[in-house]
Amino acid sequence: MGFKLTDILYYTIHMNEFKSIAQYTWHDPVHERDETKEDPSLQICFKFLVQTSRSFSAVIQELHPELLVPIALFYLVLRGLDTIEDDMTIPLDKKEALLRNFHNILETDDWNFDGNGPNEKDRELLVQFTNVIIEFKKIKPAYRAIIKDITEKMGNGMADYANNAEHNANGVNTIEDYNMYCHYVAGLVGQGLTKLFVESKLANPVLLERQHLQESMGLFLQKTNIIRDVREDFEDKRRFWPKEIWSKYVDKFEDLFKPENIDVAMNCSSEMVLNAMTHADECMFYLAGLKEQSVFNFAAIPQAMAIATLELVFRNPKVFRRNIKITKGQACQIMIDSTQNHQILCEVFRKFAKKIHRKNTPKDPNFLKISIACGKIEQFIESLYPTQDPKAIAQLQSTQTGAEKSPIDKVKAQQAKQDTIFLFVAVIGSLLFLTCIMIWIAYIFGARFDVAIAELMRGKLGRGSPVEAKEAIRRYDHGEL
């Protein structure tokens, strides 16, 4: 995790965030990938995984060994598909054929593709796609069938949109179209991952019957990214915000980015956030069905990041000027909190829902609906983990001394110990750092530490006169000491 000078300055002021980075950097993973047992082709696959997604690659590499390779390959396959779809330099007829046939390419020996434009950032993945095919053929047939099925559906969906002249010229029109687009690029991923989780017996099979929950997992992430990336997409001449929403506030989509329209633009983004928030409770419901810790972590971290990102972009005018993201320190703290257990994950959702509610303003035409959406999230969490009356809790603690602590209390106690250790190390480290700086400055300005050490060795501890000091330096330089 690299740092720029601006990052160093930021974290000297926000020490709590720096502490979160340190804690997550040195956390103990649930499972560790064993590179010594991997073939060269698989090592190349993991190299591309890191290159194409720094955020997802970390949690994928901590997955249960049963799912580590299948999910890594699933990600790379979809990344390859996405790289073809995003590249505007590929002729439409050639692109359509590649997208619709990509699921068959997965079993075509020695296939690769070097037809991407030179500026396509993930083009090298397709140039060396043979490695993905080699490893794909080694995984269990059931996993291969799931990945091929989702790849076929997604490829056909992408091809349909590539051929849709109206979509290419004017973007998404209706909310229904918006949901369908998000289904093809993200909802299908949720379906595929669920099938992999259940096939590996690491998730509750009931999740297969709740397709709306699988769909919400993907749509919540995709819609959050679409809101956050609106400026970047606009500059790339892409428009994913549905006209059915933005046309309520401006006549032309580009008017959202004019400074004089910032108030109506924020009201428009509020409705986009409201649309995304409708999936939050179903995401929490879905996550309760994941049995194994590493699978839970893999699915929970992106969802927690999404609710935090929604809070960041909500009524934030910066979203129309540039791409904004939560800081590394905030991200690490969210990852720490969201991977404890389901109850604490829900508390993360509750915290950011409350922040959204506090930022909500009566001036926004969506004020009431957003308040209801925030309340719905809190109500859902309350139905799972009821908050007890404070007096009852105090009475229970006084009558049940020595009783087992709740999961949250245990986490807080562990956090307190870690805070104490971190502060101790930080103080000692700061003192050592300042001492070194002071010694270096003294040396630059001519301090003779060699003479001082020699005088101490002779047993002279007191401070001498300037004349004595000069004489000592003379004797030392002439080898008399």
JSON list of N, CA and C in Angstrom, two decimals, residues 46-91:
[
{"chain": "A", "resi": 46, "resn": "PHE", "atom": "N", "xyz": [-2.85, -14.97, -11.01]},
{"chain": "A", "resi": 46, "resn": "PHE", "atom": "CA", "xyz": [-2.92, -14.15, -9.80]},
{"chain": "A", "resi": 46, "resn": "PHE", "atom": "C", "xyz": [-2.21, -12.81, -10.00]},
{"chain": "A", "resi": 47, "resn": "LYS", "atom": "N", "xyz": [-1.18, -12.80, -10.85]},
{"chain": "A", "resi": 47, "resn": "LYS", "atom": "CA", "xyz": [-0.51, -11.54, -11.16]},
{"chain": "A", "resi": 47, "resn": "LYS", "atom": "C", "xyz": [-1.49, -10.58, -11.84]},
{"chain": "A", "resi": 48, "resn": "PHE", "atom": "N", "xyz": [-2.27, -11.10, -12.80]},
{"chain": "A", "resi": 48, "resn": "PHE", "atom": "CA", "xyz": [-3.27, -10.27, -13.47]},
{"chain": "A", "resi": 48, "resn": "PHE", "atom": "C", "xyz": [-4.40, -9.88, -12.52]},
{"chain": "A", "resi": 49, "resn": "LEU", "atom": "N", "xyz": [-4.72, -10.76, -11.58]},
{"chain": "A", "resi": 49, "resn": "LEU", "atom": "CA", "xyz": [-5.76, -10.44, -10.60]},
{"chain": "A", "resi": 49, "resn": "LEU", "atom": "C", "xyz": [-5.36, -9.20, -9.80]},
{"chain": "A", "resi": 50, "resn": "VAL", "atom": "N", "xyz": [-4.12, -9.16, -9.36]},
{"chain": "A", "resi": 50, "resn": "VAL", "atom": "CA", "xyz": [-3.62, -8.01, -8.59]},
{"chain": "A", "resi": 50, "resn": "VAL", "atom": "C", "xyz": [-3.59, -6.75, -9.46]},
{"chain": "A", "resi": 51, "resn": "GLN", "atom": "N", "xyz": [-3.17, -6.91, -10.72]},
{"chain": "A", "resi": 51, "resn": "GLN", "atom": "CA", "xyz": [-3.06, -5.76, -11.62]},
{"chain": "A", "resi": 51, "resn": "GLN", "atom": "C", "xyz": [-4.42, -5.16, -11.96]},
{"chain": "A", "resi": 52, "resn": "THR", "atom": "N", "xyz": [-5.42, -6.02, -12.14]},
{"chain": "A", "resi": 52, "resn": "THR", "atom": "CA", "xyz": [-6.73, -5.54, -12.59]},
{"chain": "A", "resi": 52, "resn": "THR", "atom": "C", "xyz": [-7.64, -5.08, -11.47]},
{"chain": "A", "resi": 53, "resn": "SER", "atom": "N", "xyz": [-7.39, -5.55, -10.24]},
{"chain": "A", "resi": 53, "resn": "SER", "atom": "CA", "xyz": [-8.21, -5.11, -9.11]},
{"chain": "A", "resi": 53, "resn": "SER", "atom": "C", "xyz": [-7.45, -5.26, -7.81]},
{"chain": "A", "resi": 54, "resn": "ARG", "atom": "N", "xyz": [-6.90, -4.15, -7.33]},
{"chain": "A", "resi": 54, "resn": "ARG", "atom": "CA", "xyz": [-6.16, -4.20, -6.06]},
{"chain": "A", "resi": 54, "resn": "ARG", "atom": "C", "xyz": [-7.10, -4.46, -4.89]},
{"chain": "A", "resi": 55, "resn": "SER", "atom": "N", "xyz": [-8.32, -3.93, -4.96]},
{"chain": "A", "resi": 55, "resn": "SER", "atom": "CA", "xyz": [-9.25, -4.08, -3.83]},
{"chain": "A", "resi": 55, "resn": "SER", "atom": "C", "xyz": [-9.79, -5.50, -3.74]},
{"chain": "A", "resi": 56, "resn": "PHE", "atom": "N", "xyz": [-10.28, -6.05, -4.85]},
{"chain": "A", "resi": 56, "resn": "PHE", "atom": "CA", "xyz": [-10.84, -7.40, -4.82]},
{"chain": "A", "resi": 56, "resn": "PHE", "atom": "C", "xyz": [-9.77, -8.47, -4.67]},
{"chain": "A", "resi": 57, "resn": "SER", "atom": "N", "xyz": [-8.58, -8.23, -5.21]},
{"chain": "A", "resi": 57, "resn": "SER", "atom": "CA", "xyz": [-7.56, -9.27, -5.19]},
{"chain": "A", "resi": 57, "resn": "SER", "atom": "C", "xyz": [-7.17, -9.67, -3.77]},
{"chain": "A", "resi": 58, "resn": "ALA", "atom": "N", "xyz": [-7.14, -8.69, -2.86]},
{"chain": "A", "resi": 58, "resn": "ALA", "atom": "CA", "xyz": [-6.75, -8.99, -1.48]},
{"chain": "A", "resi": 58, "resn": "ALA", "atom": "C", "xyz": [-7.72, -9.95, -0.82]},
{"chain": "A", "resi": 59, "resn": "VAL", "atom": "N", "xyz": [-9.04, -9.70, -0.93]},
{"chain": "A", "resi": 59, "resn": "VAL", "atom": "CA", "xyz": [-10.01, -10.57, -0.27]},
{"chain": "A", "resi": 59, "resn": "VAL", "atom": "C", "xyz": [-10.15, -11.90, -1.01]},
{"chain": "A", "resi": 60, "resn": "ILE", "atom": "N", "xyz": [-9.96, -11.90, -2.33]},
{"chain": "A", "resi": 60, "resn": "ILE", "atom": "CA", "xyz": [-10.03, -13.17, -3.07]},
{"chain": "A", "resi": 60, "resn": "ILE", "atom": "C", "xyz": [-8.92, -14.10, -2.62]},
{"chain": "A", "resi": 61, "resn": "GLN", "atom": "N", "xyz": [-7.71, -13.55, -2.41]},
{"chain": "A", "resi": 61, "resn": "GLN", "atom": "CA", "xyz": [-6.57, -14.38, -2.04]},
{"chain": "A", "resi": 61, "resn": "GLN", "atom": "C", "xyz": [-6.64, -14.90, -0.60]},
{"chain": "A", "resi": 62, "resn": "GLU", "atom": "N", "xyz": [-7.62, -14.44, 0.16]},
{"chain": "A", "resi": 62, "resn": "GLU", "atom": "CA", "xyz": [-7.83, -14.95, 1.52]},
{"chain": "A", "resi": 62, "resn": "GLU", "atom": "C", "xyz": [-9.01, -15.91, 1.59]},
{"chain": "A", "resi": 63, "resn": "LEU", "atom": "N", "xyz": [-9.57, -16.27, 0.42]},
{"chain": "A", "resi": 63, "resn": "LEU", "atom": "CA", "xyz": [-10.72, -17.17, 0.39]},
{"chain": "A", "resi": 63, "resn": "LEU", "atom": "C", "xyz": [-10.35, -18.60, 0.78]},
{"chain": "A", "resi": 64, "resn": "HIS", "atom": "N", "xyz": [-11.37, -19.35, 1.17]},
{"chain": "A", "resi": 64, "resn": "HIS", "atom": "CA", "xyz": [-11.23, -20.78, 1.45]},
{"chain": "A", "resi": 64, "resn": "HIS", "atom": "C", "xyz": [-10.60, -21.46, 0.24]},
{"chain": "A", "resi": 65, "resn": "PRO", "atom": "N", "xyz": [-9.65, -22.39, 0.45]},
{"chain": "A", "resi": 65, "resn": "PRO", "atom": "CA", "xyz": [-8.96, -23.05, -0.68]},
{"chain": "A", "resi": 65, "resn": "PRO", "atom": "C", "xyz": [-9.89, -23.66, -1.71]},
{"chain": "A", "resi": 66, "resn": "GLU", "atom": "N", "xyz": [-11.08, -24.09, -1.28]},
{"chain": "A", "resi": 66, "resn": "GLU", "atom": "CA", "xyz": [-12.04, -24.69, -2.21]},
{"chain": "A", "resi": 66, "resn": "GLU", "atom": "C", "xyz": [-12.50, -23.68, -3.26]},
{"chain": "A", "resi": 67, "resn": "LEU", "atom": "N", "xyz": [-12.58, -22.40, -2.89]},
{"chain": "A", "resi": 67, "resn": "LEU", "atom": "CA", "xyz": [-13.12, -21.38, -3.80]},
{"chain": "A", "resi": 67, "resn": "LEU", "atom": "C", "xyz": [-12.08, -20.40, -4.31]},
{"chain": "A", "resi": 68, "resn": "LEU", "atom": "N", "xyz": [-10.87, -20.48, -3.80]},
{"chain": "A", "resi": 68, "resn": "LEU", "atom": "CA", "xyz": [-9.83, -19.51, -4.16]},
{"chain": "A", "resi": 68, "resn": "LEU", "atom": "C", "xyz": [-9.64, -19.41, -5.67]},
{"chain": "A", "resi": 69, "resn": "VAL", "atom": "N", "xyz": [-9.32, -20.52, -6.33]},
{"chain": "A", "resi": 69, "resn": "VAL", "atom": "CA", "xyz": [-9.03, -20.50, -7.76]},
{"chain": "A", "resi": 69, "resn": "VAL", "atom": "C", "xyz": [-10.29, -20.28, -8.60]},
{"chain": "A", "resi": 70, "resn": "PRO", "atom": "N", "xyz": [-11.41, -20.98, -8.32]},
{"chain": "A", "resi": 70, "resn": "PRO", "atom": "CA", "xyz": [-12.62, -20.74, -9.13]},
{"chain": "A", "resi": 70, "resn": "PRO", "atom": "C", "xyz": [-13.07, -19.27, -9.15]},
{"chain": "A", "resi": 71, "resn": "ILE", "atom": "N", "xyz": [-13.04, -18.61, -7.99]},
{"chain": "A", "resi": 71, "resn": "ILE", "atom": "CA", "xyz": [-13.51, -17.22, -7.94]},
{"chain": "A", "resi": 71, "resn": "ILE", "atom": "C", "xyz": [-12.48, -16.28, -8.58]},
{"chain": "A", "resi": 72, "resn": "ALA", "atom": "N", "xyz": [-11.19, -16.58, -8.41]},
{"chain": "A", "resi": 72, "resn": "ALA", "atom": "CA", "xyz": [-10.16, -15.77, -9.07]},
{"chain": "A", "resi": 72, "resn": "ALA", "atom": "C", "xyz": [-10.32, -15.85, -10.59]},
{"chain": "A", "resi": 73, "resn": "LEU", "atom": "N", "xyz": [-10.56, -17.07, -11.11]},
{"chain": "A", "resi": 73, "resn": "LEU", "atom": "CA", "xyz": [-10.74, -17.24, -12.55]},
{"chain": "A", "resi": 73, "resn": "LEU", "atom": "C", "xyz": [-12.05, -16.60, -13.02]},
{"chain": "A", "resi": 74, "resn": "PHE", "atom": "N", "xyz": [-13.10, -16.72, -12.22]},
{"chain": "A", "resi": 74, "resn": "PHE", "atom": "CA", "xyz": [-14.39, -16.11, -12.54]},
{"chain": "A", "resi": 74, "resn": "PHE", "atom": "C", "xyz": [-14.20, -14.60, -12.71]},
{"chain": "A", "resi": 75, "resn": "TYR", "atom": "N", "xyz": [-13.45, -14.00, -11.80]},
{"chain": "A", "resi": 75, "resn": "TYR", "atom": "CA", "xyz": [-13.20, -12.56, -11.88]},
{"chain": "A", "resi": 75, "resn": "TYR", "atom": "C", "xyz": [-12.43, -12.22, -13.16]},
{"chain": "A", "resi": 76, "resn": "LEU", "atom": "N", "xyz": [-11.38, -12.99, -13.48]},
{"chain": "A", "resi": 76, "resn": "LEU", "atom": "CA", "xyz": [-10.57, -12.69, -14.66]},
{"chain": "A", "resi": 76, "resn": "LEU", "atom": "C", "xyz": [-11.35, -12.89, -15.95]},
{"chain": "A", "resi": 77, "resn": "VAL", "atom": "N", "xyz": [-12.21, -13.90, -15.98]},
{"chain": "A", "resi": 77, "resn": "VAL", "atom": "CA", "xyz": [-13.04, -14.14, -17.17]},
{"chain": "A", "resi": 77, "resn": "VAL", "atom": "C", "xyz": [-13.96, -12.94, -17.42]},
{"chain": "A", "resi": 78, "resn": "LEU", "atom": "N", "xyz": [-14.62, -12.47, -16.35]},
{"chain": "A", "resi": 78, "resn": "LEU", "atom": "CA", "xyz": [-15.53, -11.34, -16.51]},
{"chain": "A", "resi": 78, "resn": "LEU", "atom": "C", "xyz": [-14.77, -10.05, -16.80]},
{"chain": "A", "resi": 79, "resn": "ARG", "atom": "N", "xyz": [-13.56, -9.93, -16.26]},
{"chain": "A", "resi": 79, "resn": "ARG", "atom": "CA", "xyz": [-12.73, -8.76, -16.56]},
{"chain": "A", "resi": 79, "resn": "ARG", "atom": "C", "xyz": [-12.34, -8.76, -18.05]},
{"chain": "A", "resi": 80, "resn": "GLY", "atom": "N", "xyz": [-12.02, -9.94, -18.57]},
{"chain": "A", "resi": 80, "resn": "GLY", "atom": "CA", "xyz": [-11.71, -10.05, -19.99]},
{"chain": "A", "resi": 80, "resn": "GLY", "atom": "C", "xyz": [-12.89, -9.66, -20.86]},
{"chain": "A", "resi": 81, "resn": "LEU", "atom": "N", "xyz": [-14.06, -10.14, -20.47]},
{"chain": "A", "resi": 81, "resn": "LEU", "atom": "CA", "xyz": [-15.30, -9.81, -21.19]},
{"chain": "A", "resi": 81, "resn": "LEU", "atom": "C", "xyz": [-15.54, -8.30, -21.16]},
{"chain": "A", "resi": 82, "resn": "ASP", "atom": "N", "xyz": [-15.36, -7.71, -19.99]},
{"chain": "A", "resi": 82, "resn": "ASP", "atom": "CA", "xyz": [-15.57, -6.28, -19.80]},
{"chain": "A", "resi": 82, "resn": "ASP", "atom": "C", "xyz": [-14.57, -5.46, -20.61]},
{"chain": "A", "resi": 83, "resn": "THR", "atom": "N", "xyz": [-13.33, -5.97, -20.73]},
{"chain": "A", "resi": 83, "resn": "THR", "atom": "CA", "xyz": [-12.30, -5.27, -21.49]},
{"chain": "A", "resi": 83, "resn": "THR", "atom": "C", "xyz": [-12.65, -5.18, -22.97]},
{"chain": "A", "resi": 84, "resn": "ILE", "atom": "N", "xyz": [-13.29, -6.22, -23.48]},
{"chain": "A", "resi": 84, "resn": "ILE", "atom": "CA", "xyz": [-13.75, -6.19, -24.88]},
{"chain": "A", "resi": 84, "resn": "ILE", "atom": "C", "xyz": [-14.92, -5.22, -25.03]},
{"chain": "A", "resi": 85, "resn": "GLU", "atom": "N", "xyz": [-15.86, -5.29, -24.08]},
{"chain": "A", "resi": 85, "resn": "GLU", "atom": "CA", "xyz": [-17.06, -4.45, -24.18]},
{"chain": "A", "resi": 85, "resn": "GLU", "atom": "C", "xyz": [-16.72, -2.96, -24.08]},
{"chain": "A", "resi": 86, "resn": "ASP", "atom": "N", "xyz": [-15.77, -2.60, -23.22]},
{"chain": "A", "resi": 86, "resn": "ASP", "atom": "CA", "xyz": [-15.44, -1.19, -22.99]},
{"chain": "A", "resi": 86, "resn": "ASP", "atom": "C", "xyz": [-14.63, -0.56, -24.12]},
{"chain": "A", "resi": 87, "resn": "ASP", "atom": "N", "xyz": [-13.96, -1.37, -24.91]},
{"chain": "A", "resi": 87, "resn": "ASP", "atom": "CA", "xyz": [-13.02, -0.85, -25.92]},
{"chain": "A", "resi": 87, "resn": "ASP", "atom": "C", "xyz": [-13.77, -0.36, -27.15]},
{"chain": "A", "resi": 88, "resn": "MET", "atom": "N", "xyz": [-13.79, 0.95, -27.33]},
{"chain": "A", "resi": 88, "resn": "MET", "atom": "CA", "xyz": [-14.51, 1.55, -28.46]},
{"chain": "A", "resi": 88, "resn": "MET", "atom": "C", "xyz": [-13.72, 1.45, -29.77]},
{"chain": "A", "resi": 89, "resn": "THR", "atom": "N", "xyz": [-12.48, 0.95, -29.71]},
{"chain": "A", "resi": 89, "resn": "THR", "atom": "CA", "xyz": [-11.69, 0.82, -30.94]},
{"chain": "A", "resi": 89, "resn": "THR", "atom": "C", "xyz": [-11.99, -0.48, -31.69]},
{"chain": "A", "resi": 90, "resn": "ILE", "atom": "N", "xyz": [-12.69, -1.41, -31.05]},
{"chain": "A", "resi": 90, "resn": "ILE", "atom": "CA", "xyz": [-13.02, -2.69, -31.70]},
{"chain": "A", "resi": 90, "resn": "ILE", "atom": "C", "xyz": [-14.27, -2.50, -32.55]},
{"chain": "A", "resi": 91, "resn": "PRO", "atom": "N", "xyz": [-14.25, -2.86, -33.83]},
{"chain": "A", "resi": 91, "resn": "PRO", "atom": "CA", "xyz": [-15.44, -2.73, -34.68]},
{"chain": "A", "resi": 91, "resn": "PRO", "atom": "C", "xyz": [-16.64, -3.48, -34.07]}
]
